[in-house]
Amino acid sequence: MFFNNKLPVLMVLLTLYDQGRTEKIIGGHVAEPHSRPYMVFIRRHLANNEESFCDGFLLNEDFVMTAAHCQANNYTIYLGVDNTKSLKNDEIQDRTVEKAFPHENYDKNAYIDDIMLLKLSSRAVVNNFVKPVALASQDDVTLPKSCIVSGWGQTRPDGVISDKLMEMNVTLIENSDCTKLKLYCSNGKARPGKGDSGGPLVCGQNTAYGVVAFMSQSPDGHSMVAYTKIPCYVDWITSTMKKALSKNVKFDNILLY
């Protein structure tokens, strides 16, 4: 592909299957409970009764954003989650998905346009535990600073996911190939791992700039994580939500900074 002076690389999608999970957020720490009320835990129901997990984030009462490679036959969405071992309590809201809207140009082989909206079957109730996150605007052309990625990874190789939300700081790098593909990129020891797909790259004043997409690994062991660049997709996000809601639901604007 395009990283590390065009050396051959292995592109690793960061979805998390019920078995065979091997990574967690690398170099991260446990997030303060409910400090990321926009975070969404997504249970993906696949063929042959298999399950997999992705992360996402709440845009408004009707929509969750995640990665297009997190597509599934159907989904269960959990809002207000702190501990994944306890998904049934008064703080947590669970929803099914009425319809998924992966980007029409998503290419699973080229890893481009890896972004998807999930229309909830019933609206989320915003409270202290469940809140939408603001999105970066299409005018945000500079490389964002002070970025955090959060998600639920696994804690040991036998496939048990973390029961706590993890988070870490990441530093974005200037990379012309990433820019051409409408991506932000980061490297370093602290990085997302499998199970963090679809989660938000949040920078500055709690503004979502990216969607965790994939990791690139070169033969010499260096890795780089790519995030779908939200400012490049603002028009698509807005138009997709308007079309989805135009028949019978009043459109609520997402927060844009």
PDB file of C-alpha atoms in Angstrom:
ATOM      1  CA  MET A   1       0.000   0.000   0.000  1.00  0.00           C
ATOM      2  CA  PHE A   2       1.309   3.477   0.784  1.00  0.00           C
ATOM      3  CA  PHE A   3       3.078   3.584   4.136  1.00  0.00           C
ATOM      4  CA  ASN A   4       6.779   3.424   4.966  1.00  0.00           C
ATOM      5  CA  ASN A   5       8.224   4.368   1.593  1.00  0.00           C
ATOM      6  CA  LYS A   6       5.926   1.983  -0.265  1.00  0.00           C
ATOM      7  CA  LEU A   7       7.253  -1.138   1.476  1.00  0.00           C
ATOM      8  CA  PRO A   8       4.767  -4.030   1.395  1.00  0.00           C
ATOM      9  CA  VAL A   9       2.508  -3.843   4.408  1.00  0.00           C
ATOM     10  CA  LEU A  10      -0.178  -5.875   6.097  1.00  0.00           C
ATOM     11  CA  MET A  11      -3.459  -4.020   6.488  1.00  0.00           C
ATOM     12  CA  VAL A  12      -5.172  -5.150   9.683  1.00  0.00           C
ATOM     13  CA  LEU A  13      -8.800  -4.272  10.254  1.00  0.00           C
ATOM     14  CA  LEU A  14      -9.447  -3.578  13.900  1.00  0.00           C
ATOM     15  CA  THR A  15     -12.736  -5.439  14.354  1.00  0.00           C
ATOM     16  CA  LEU A  16     -13.090  -7.772  17.286  1.00  0.00           C
ATOM     17  CA  TYR A  17     -14.530 -11.285  16.972  1.00  0.00           C
ATOM     18  CA  ASP A  18     -15.972 -13.232  19.851  1.00  0.00           C
ATOM     19  CA  GLN A  19     -13.098 -15.701  19.575  1.00  0.00           C
ATOM     20  CA  GLY A  20      -9.473 -15.174  18.656  1.00  0.00           C
ATOM     21  CA  ARG A  21      -9.118 -11.645  19.958  1.00  0.00           C
ATOM     22  CA  THR A  22      -5.471 -10.843  20.459  1.00  0.00           C
ATOM     23  CA  GLU A  23      -5.004  -7.151  21.214  1.00  0.00           C
ATOM     24  CA  LYS A  24      -6.206  -4.333  23.409  1.00  0.00           C
ATOM     25  CA  ILE A  25      -5.662  -0.588  23.343  1.00  0.00           C
ATOM     26  CA  ILE A  26      -1.879  -0.482  23.418  1.00  0.00           C
ATOM     27  CA  GLY A  27      -0.332   1.877  25.948  1.00  0.00           C
ATOM     28  CA  GLY A  28      -3.691   3.091  27.205  1.00  0.00           C
ATOM     29  CA  HIS A  29      -5.356   3.470  30.578  1.00  0.00           C
ATOM     30  CA  VAL A  30      -8.820   2.967  32.014  1.00  0.00           C
ATOM     31  CA  ALA A  31     -11.108   5.903  31.279  1.00  0.00           C
ATOM     32  CA  GLU A  32     -12.919   7.617  34.114  1.00  0.00           C
ATOM     33  CA  PRO A  33     -16.435   6.095  34.271  1.00  0.00           C
ATOM     34  CA  HIS A  34     -18.879   7.852  31.925  1.00  0.00           C
ATOM     35  CA  SER A  35     -16.305  10.455  30.951  1.00  0.00           C
ATOM     36  CA  ARG A  36     -16.939   9.584  27.273  1.00  0.00           C
ATOM     37  CA  PRO A  37     -20.776   9.595  27.133  1.00  0.00           C
ATOM     38  CA  TYR A  38     -20.718   9.565  23.320  1.00  0.00           C
ATOM     39  CA  MET A  39     -19.081   6.119  23.179  1.00  0.00           C
ATOM     40  CA  VAL A  40     -21.141   3.258  21.757  1.00  0.00           C
ATOM     41  CA  PHE A  41     -20.536  -0.471  22.137  1.00  0.00           C
ATOM     42  CA  ILE A  42     -21.734  -2.312  19.012  1.00  0.00           C
ATOM     43  CA  ARG A  43     -22.582  -6.023  18.968  1.00  0.00           C
ATOM     44  CA  ARG A  44     -22.486  -7.235  15.361  1.00  0.00           C
ATOM     45  CA  HIS A  45     -24.659 -10.223  14.484  1.00  0.00           C
ATOM     46  CA  LEU A  46     -23.090 -12.099  11.576  1.00  0.00           C
ATOM     47  CA  ALA A  47     -23.886 -15.198   9.543  1.00  0.00           C
ATOM     48  CA  ASN A  48     -24.004 -18.638  11.204  1.00  0.00           C
ATOM     49  CA  ASN A  49     -24.864 -17.063  14.553  1.00  0.00           C
ATOM     50  CA  GLU A  50     -21.398 -15.576  14.879  1.00  0.00           C
ATOM     51  CA  GLU A  51     -20.843 -12.323  16.750  1.00  0.00           C
ATOM     52  CA  SER A  52     -18.243  -9.594  16.515  1.00  0.00           C
ATOM     53  CA  PHE A  53     -17.778  -6.224  18.177  1.00  0.00           C
ATOM     54  CA  CYS A  54     -17.031  -2.706  17.058  1.00  0.00           C
ATOM     55  CA  ASP A  55     -17.097   0.708  18.649  1.00  0.00           C
ATOM     56  CA  GLY A  56     -19.020   3.737  17.514  1.00  0.00           C
ATOM     57  CA  PHE A  57     -20.090   7.156  18.717  1.00  0.00           C
ATOM     58  CA  LEU A  58     -23.350   9.011  19.046  1.00  0.00           C
ATOM     59  CA  LEU A  59     -24.003  11.923  16.676  1.00  0.00           C
ATOM     60  CA  ASN A  60     -27.535  12.745  17.819  1.00  0.00           C
ATOM     61  CA  GLU A  61     -30.619  10.937  19.109  1.00  0.00           C
ATOM     62  CA  ASP A  62     -31.035   9.051  15.824  1.00  0.00           C
ATOM     63  CA  PHE A  63     -27.586   8.183  14.493  1.00  0.00           C
ATOM     64  CA  VAL A  64     -24.393   6.411  15.463  1.00  0.00           C
ATOM     65  CA  MET A  65     -21.201   6.667  13.415  1.00  0.00           C
ATOM     66  CA  THR A  66     -18.789   3.771  12.957  1.00  0.00           C
ATOM     67  CA  ALA A  67     -16.530   2.223  10.304  1.00  0.00           C
ATOM     68  CA  ALA A  68     -17.963   0.741   7.100  1.00  0.00           C
ATOM     69  CA  HIS A  69     -15.997  -2.465   7.625  1.00  0.00           C
ATOM     70  CA  CYS A  70     -18.135  -3.013  10.750  1.00  0.00           C
ATOM     71  CA  GLN A  71     -21.096  -4.005   8.563  1.00  0.00           C
ATOM     72  CA  ALA A  72     -23.210  -6.939   9.780  1.00  0.00           C
ATOM     73  CA  ASN A  73     -26.557  -8.657   9.234  1.00  0.00           C
ATOM     74  CA  ASN A  74     -27.939  -6.719  12.187  1.00  0.00           C
ATOM     75  CA  TYR A  75     -26.727  -4.942  15.278  1.00  0.00           C
ATOM     76  CA  THR A  76     -27.380  -4.325  18.946  1.00  0.00           C
ATOM     77  CA  ILE A  77     -26.307  -0.859  20.073  1.00  0.00           C
ATOM     78  CA  TYR A  78     -25.405  -0.133  23.701  1.00  0.00           C
ATOM     79  CA  LEU A  79     -25.318   3.469  24.945  1.00  0.00           C
ATOM     80  CA  GLY A  80     -24.084   4.690  28.320  1.00  0.00           C
ATOM     81  CA  VAL A  81     -21.777   1.712  28.830  1.00  0.00           C
ATOM     82  CA  ASP A  82     -19.080   1.744  31.474  1.00  0.00           C
ATOM     83  CA  ASN A  83     -18.643  -1.961  32.178  1.00  0.00           C
ATOM     84  CA  THR A  84     -19.245  -4.390  29.279  1.00  0.00           C
ATOM     85  CA  LYS A  85     -19.832  -7.208  31.745  1.00  0.00           C
ATOM     86  CA  SER A  86     -23.009  -5.477  32.859  1.00  0.00           C
ATOM     87  CA  LEU A  87     -25.005  -4.412  29.808  1.00  0.00           C
ATOM     88  CA  LYS A  88     -28.338  -4.511  31.615  1.00  0.00           C
ATOM     89  CA  ASN A  89     -28.738  -1.704  34.120  1.00  0.00           C
ATOM     90  CA  ASP A  90     -30.588   1.579  34.464  1.00  0.00           C
ATOM     91  CA  GLU A  91     -27.737   3.596  32.965  1.00  0.00           C
ATOM     92  CA  ILE A  92     -27.511   1.631  29.709  1.00  0.00           C
ATOM     93  CA  GLN A  93     -29.801   2.047  26.711  1.00  0.00           C
ATOM     94  CA  ASP A  94     -29.895  -0.718  24.113  1.00  0.00           C
ATOM     95  CA  ARG A  95     -31.189  -0.192  20.601  1.00  0.00           C
ATOM     96  CA  THR A  96     -31.476  -2.116  17.380  1.00  0.00           C
ATOM     97  CA  VAL A  97     -30.595  -0.579  14.030  1.00  0.00           C
ATOM     98  CA  GLU A  98     -33.300   0.357  11.567  1.00  0.00           C
ATOM     99  CA  LYS A  99     -30.887   0.736   8.670  1.00  0.00           C
ATOM    100  CA  ALA A 100     -27.155   0.913   8.050  1.00  0.00           C
ATOM    101  CA  PHE A 101     -25.684   3.467   5.656  1.00  0.00           C
ATOM    102  CA  PRO A 102     -22.111   2.515   4.678  1.00  0.00           C
ATOM    103  CA  HIS A 103     -20.480   5.021   2.358  1.00  0.00           C
ATOM    104  CA  GLU A 104     -21.440   4.127  -1.190  1.00  0.00           C
ATOM    105  CA  ASN A 105     -17.804   4.237  -2.325  1.00  0.00           C
ATOM    106  CA  TYR A 106     -16.438   2.078   0.467  1.00  0.00           C
ATOM    107  CA  ASP A 107     -13.912  -0.391  -0.917  1.00  0.00           C
ATOM    108  CA  LYS A 108     -13.037  -3.224   1.453  1.00  0.00           C
ATOM    109  CA  ASN A 109      -9.950  -4.057  -0.589  1.00  0.00           C
ATOM    110  CA  ALA A 110      -8.543  -0.540  -0.820  1.00  0.00           C
ATOM    111  CA  TYR A 111      -9.729   0.621   2.630  1.00  0.00           C
ATOM    112  CA  ILE A 112     -11.136   3.892   1.325  1.00  0.00           C
ATOM    113  CA  ASP A 113     -14.259   5.756   2.470  1.00  0.00           C
ATOM    114  CA  ASP A 114     -14.428   3.538   5.554  1.00  0.00           C
ATOM    115  CA  ILE A 115     -17.303   5.301   7.278  1.00  0.00           C
ATOM    116  CA  MET A 116     -20.875   4.291   8.100  1.00  0.00           C
ATOM    117  CA  LEU A 117     -23.977   5.713   9.770  1.00  0.00           C
ATOM    118  CA  LEU A 118     -26.386   3.542  11.751  1.00  0.00           C
ATOM    119  CA  LYS A 119     -29.982   4.782  12.032  1.00  0.00           C
ATOM    120  CA  LEU A 120     -31.342   3.703  15.405  1.00  0.00           C
ATOM    121  CA  SER A 121     -34.720   1.980  15.493  1.00  0.00           C
ATOM    122  CA  SER A 122     -35.752   4.246  18.373  1.00  0.00           C
ATOM    123  CA  ARG A 123     -34.215   7.484  19.539  1.00  0.00           C
ATOM    124  CA  ALA A 124     -31.529   7.641  22.193  1.00  0.00           C
ATOM    125  CA  VAL A 125     -32.413   9.481  25.376  1.00  0.00           C
ATOM    126  CA  VAL A 126     -29.759  12.093  26.109  1.00  0.00           C
ATOM    127  CA  ASN A 127     -28.786  12.279  29.781  1.00  0.00           C
ATOM    128  CA  ASN A 128     -25.663  12.397  31.952  1.00  0.00           C
ATOM    129  CA  PHE A 129     -24.534   9.006  30.657  1.00  0.00           C
ATOM    130  CA  VAL A 130     -25.518   9.356  26.976  1.00  0.00           C
ATOM    131  CA  LYS A 131     -24.544  12.456  25.013  1.00  0.00           C
ATOM    132  CA  PRO A 132     -23.633  13.149  21.364  1.00  0.00           C
ATOM    133  CA  VAL A 133     -20.201  14.369  20.380  1.00  0.00           C
ATOM    134  CA  ALA A 134     -19.552  17.388  18.169  1.00  0.00           C
ATOM    135  CA  LEU A 135     -18.095  16.742  14.728  1.00  0.00           C
ATOM    136  CA  ALA A 136     -15.280  18.669  13.114  1.00  0.00           C
ATOM    137  CA  SER A 137     -16.426  20.858  10.222  1.00  0.00           C
ATOM    138  CA  GLN A 138     -15.274  20.614   6.635  1.00  0.00           C
ATOM    139  CA  ASP A 139     -13.323  23.829   7.210  1.00  0.00           C
ATOM    140  CA  ASP A 140     -11.000  22.065   9.661  1.00  0.00           C
ATOM    141  CA  VAL A 141      -8.030  21.629   7.340  1.00  0.00           C
ATOM    142  CA  THR A 142      -5.160  21.758   9.828  1.00  0.00           C
ATOM    143  CA  LEU A 143      -3.841  18.693  11.625  1.00  0.00           C
ATOM    144  CA  PRO A 144      -5.710  18.472  14.954  1.00  0.00           C
ATOM    145  CA  LYS A 145      -3.822  18.372  18.243  1.00  0.00           C
ATOM    146  CA  SER A 146      -4.406  16.814  21.665  1.00  0.00           C
ATOM    147  CA  CYS A 147      -6.173  13.711  20.357  1.00  0.00           C
ATOM    148  CA  ILE A 148      -7.607  10.764  22.274  1.00  0.00           C
ATOM    149  CA  VAL A 149      -8.881   7.377  21.089  1.00  0.00           C
ATOM    150  CA  SER A 150     -11.073   5.261  23.354  1.00  0.00           C
ATOM    151  CA  GLY A 151     -12.534   1.782  23.034  1.00  0.00           C
ATOM    152  CA  TRP A 152     -13.104  -1.665  24.466  1.00  0.00           C
ATOM    153  CA  GLY A 153     -10.291  -4.062  23.662  1.00  0.00           C
ATOM    154  CA  GLN A 154      -9.328  -7.403  25.146  1.00  0.00           C
ATOM    155  CA  THR A 155      -7.080  -7.997  28.135  1.00  0.00           C
ATOM    156  CA  ARG A 156      -5.623 -11.406  27.324  1.00  0.00           C
ATOM    157  CA  PRO A 157      -5.134 -13.572  24.239  1.00  0.00           C
ATOM    158  CA  ASP A 158      -7.992 -15.975  25.015  1.00  0.00           C
ATOM    159  CA  GLY A 159     -10.520 -13.471  23.690  1.00  0.00           C
ATOM    160  CA  VAL A 160     -11.953 -11.842  26.822  1.00  0.00           C
ATOM    161  CA  ILE A 161     -12.679  -8.196  26.095  1.00  0.00           C
ATOM    162  CA  SER A 162     -11.910  -5.443  28.543  1.00  0.00           C
ATOM    163  CA  ASP A 163     -14.782  -4.804  30.884  1.00  0.00           C
ATOM    164  CA  LYS A 164     -13.705  -1.172  31.166  1.00  0.00           C
ATOM    165  CA  LEU A 165     -13.462   1.549  28.565  1.00  0.00           C
ATOM    166  CA  MET A 166      -9.818   2.220  27.728  1.00  0.00           C
ATOM    167  CA  GLU A 167      -8.346   5.399  26.284  1.00  0.00           C
ATOM    168  CA  MET A 168      -5.007   6.788  25.169  1.00  0.00           C
ATOM    169  CA  ASN A 169      -3.433   9.886  23.702  1.00  0.00           C
ATOM    170  CA  VAL A 170      -2.293   9.701  20.090  1.00  0.00           C
ATOM    171  CA  THR A 171      -0.211  12.111  18.037  1.00  0.00           C
ATOM    172  CA  LEU A 172      -1.175  12.582  14.392  1.00  0.00           C
ATOM    173  CA  ILE A 173       1.552  12.836  11.797  1.00  0.00           C
ATOM    174  CA  GLU A 174       1.881  14.655   8.504  1.00  0.00           C
ATOM    175  CA  ASN A 175       1.708  12.106   5.682  1.00  0.00           C
ATOM    176  CA  SER A 176       0.899  13.024   2.080  1.00  0.00           C
ATOM    177  CA  ASP A 177      -0.431   9.550   1.233  1.00  0.00           C
ATOM    178  CA  CYS A 178      -2.813   9.653   4.184  1.00  0.00           C
ATOM    179  CA  THR A 179      -4.026  13.084   3.092  1.00  0.00           C
ATOM    180  CA  LYS A 180      -4.698  11.881  -0.451  1.00  0.00           C
ATOM    181  CA  LEU A 181      -6.821   9.027   0.874  1.00  0.00           C
ATOM    182  CA  LYS A 182      -8.785  11.295   3.228  1.00  0.00           C
ATOM    183  CA  LEU A 183      -7.186   9.833   6.324  1.00  0.00           C
ATOM    184  CA  TYR A 184      -5.477  10.986   9.479  1.00  0.00           C
ATOM    185  CA  CYS A 185      -2.598   8.767  10.573  1.00  0.00           C
ATOM    186  CA  SER A 186      -0.691   8.164  13.798  1.00  0.00           C
ATOM    187  CA  ASN A 187       2.176   5.966  14.899  1.00  0.00           C
ATOM    188  CA  GLY A 188       3.941   5.214  18.138  1.00  0.00           C
ATOM    189  CA  LYS A 189       3.669   2.700  20.956  1.00  0.00           C
ATOM    190  CA  ALA A 190       0.261   4.004  22.060  1.00  0.00           C
ATOM    191  CA  ARG A 191      -2.292   2.966  19.457  1.00  0.00           C
ATOM    192  CA  PRO A 192      -5.682   1.317  18.986  1.00  0.00           C
ATOM    193  CA  GLY A 193      -5.845  -2.463  18.634  1.00  0.00           C
ATOM    194  CA  LYS A 194      -8.364  -4.996  17.423  1.00  0.00           C
ATOM    195  CA  GLY A 195     -11.790  -4.197  18.794  1.00  0.00           C
ATOM    196  CA  ASP A 196     -11.407  -0.443  18.464  1.00  0.00           C
ATOM    197  CA  SER A 197     -12.733  -0.204  14.899  1.00  0.00           C
ATOM    198  CA  GLY A 198     -15.317   2.511  14.413  1.00  0.00           C
ATOM    199  CA  GLY A 199     -14.440   4.445  17.534  1.00  0.00           C
ATOM    200  CA  PRO A 200     -13.829   8.188  17.437  1.00  0.00           C
ATOM    201  CA  LEU A 201     -10.620  10.142  17.181  1.00  0.00           C
ATOM    202  CA  VAL A 202     -11.485  13.026  19.506  1.00  0.00           C
ATOM    203  CA  CYS A 203      -9.286  16.120  19.549  1.00  0.00           C
ATOM    204  CA  GLY A 204      -9.213  19.589  21.065  1.00  0.00           C
ATOM    205  CA  GLN A 205     -12.425  20.505  22.856  1.00  0.00           C
ATOM    206  CA  ASN A 206     -14.141  17.102  22.613  1.00  0.00           C
ATOM    207  CA  THR A 207     -14.600  17.223  18.852  1.00  0.00           C
ATOM    208  CA  ALA A 208     -14.638  14.051  16.728  1.00  0.00           C
ATOM    209  CA  TYR A 209     -12.203  14.338  13.827  1.00  0.00           C
ATOM    210  CA  GLY A 210     -11.834  10.744  12.728  1.00  0.00           C
ATOM    211  CA  VAL A 211     -13.111   7.160  12.758  1.00  0.00           C
ATOM    212  CA  VAL A 212     -10.711   4.345  13.689  1.00  0.00           C
ATOM    213  CA  ALA A 213     -10.253   2.403  10.450  1.00  0.00           C
ATOM    214  CA  PHE A 214      -7.203   0.156  10.098  1.00  0.00           C
ATOM    215  CA  MET A 215      -3.601  -0.494  11.015  1.00  0.00           C
ATOM    216  CA  SER A 216      -0.736  -0.734   8.543  1.00  0.00           C
ATOM    217  CA  GLN A 217       2.215  -2.913   9.497  1.00  0.00           C
ATOM    218  CA  SER A 218       5.474  -3.025   7.558  1.00  0.00           C
ATOM    219  CA  PRO A 219       7.858  -6.010   7.374  1.00  0.00           C
ATOM    220  CA  ASP A 220      10.218  -4.353   9.850  1.00  0.00           C
ATOM    221  CA  GLY A 221       7.468  -4.302  12.485  1.00  0.00           C
ATOM    222  CA  HIS A 222       6.590  -0.613  12.394  1.00  0.00           C
ATOM    223  CA  SER A 223       2.877   0.135  12.516  1.00  0.00           C
ATOM    224  CA  MET A 224       0.672   3.062  11.641  1.00  0.00           C
ATOM    225  CA  VAL A 225      -3.023   3.542  12.422  1.00  0.00           C
ATOM    226  CA  ALA A 226      -5.369   5.257   9.982  1.00  0.00           C
ATOM    227  CA  TYR A 227      -8.548   7.169  10.831  1.00  0.00           C
ATOM    228  CA  THR A 228     -11.207   8.154   8.298  1.00  0.00           C
ATOM    229  CA  LYS A 229     -11.074  11.943   8.105  1.00  0.00           C
ATOM    230  CA  ILE A 230     -14.475  13.330   9.165  1.00  0.00           C
ATOM    231  CA  PRO A 231     -14.016  16.874   7.729  1.00  0.00           C
ATOM    232  CA  CYS A 232     -13.931  15.287   4.248  1.00  0.00           C
ATOM    233  CA  TYR A 233     -17.340  13.663   4.803  1.00  0.00           C
ATOM    234  CA  VAL A 234     -19.466  16.372   6.417  1.00  0.00           C
ATOM    235  CA  ASP A 235     -21.640  16.860   3.307  1.00  0.00           C
ATOM    236  CA  TRP A 236     -22.156  13.098   3.002  1.00  0.00           C
ATOM    237  CA  ILE A 237     -23.040  12.785   6.691  1.00  0.00           C
ATOM    238  CA  THR A 238     -25.560  15.620   6.568  1.00  0.00           C
ATOM    239  CA  SER A 239     -27.229  14.532   3.334  1.00  0.00           C
ATOM    240  CA  THR A 240     -27.418  10.877   4.407  1.00  0.00           C
ATOM    241  CA  MET A 241     -29.115  11.752   7.675  1.00  0.00           C
ATOM    242  CA  LYS A 242     -31.550  14.126   5.999  1.00  0.00           C
ATOM    243  CA  LYS A 243     -32.564  11.511   3.430  1.00  0.00           C
ATOM    244  CA  ALA A 244     -32.990   8.862   6.118  1.00  0.00           C
ATOM    245  CA  LEU A 245     -35.222  11.086   8.233  1.00  0.00           C
ATOM    246  CA  SER A 246     -37.062  13.049   5.548  1.00  0.00           C
ATOM    247  CA  LYS A 247     -40.134  10.820   5.375  1.00  0.00           C
ATOM    248  CA  ASN A 248     -41.524  11.062   8.876  1.00  0.00           C
ATOM    249  CA  VAL A 249     -39.008  12.411  11.374  1.00  0.00           C
ATOM    250  CA  LYS A 250     -37.903  15.963  11.915  1.00  0.00           C
ATOM    251  CA  PHE A 251     -34.174  16.356  11.254  1.00  0.00           C
ATOM    252  CA  ASP A 252     -32.052  17.434  14.192  1.00  0.00           C
ATOM    253  CA  ASN A 253     -28.772  19.012  13.146  1.00  0.00           C
ATOM    254  CA  ILE A 254     -25.628  17.379  14.427  1.00  0.00           C
ATOM    255  CA  LEU A 255     -23.183  19.543  16.308  1.00  0.00           C
ATOM    256  CA  LEU A 256     -20.497  20.983  14.074  1.00  0.00           C
ATOM    257  CA  TYR A 257     -17.631  23.118  15.313  1.00  0.00           C
TER     258      TYR A 257
END
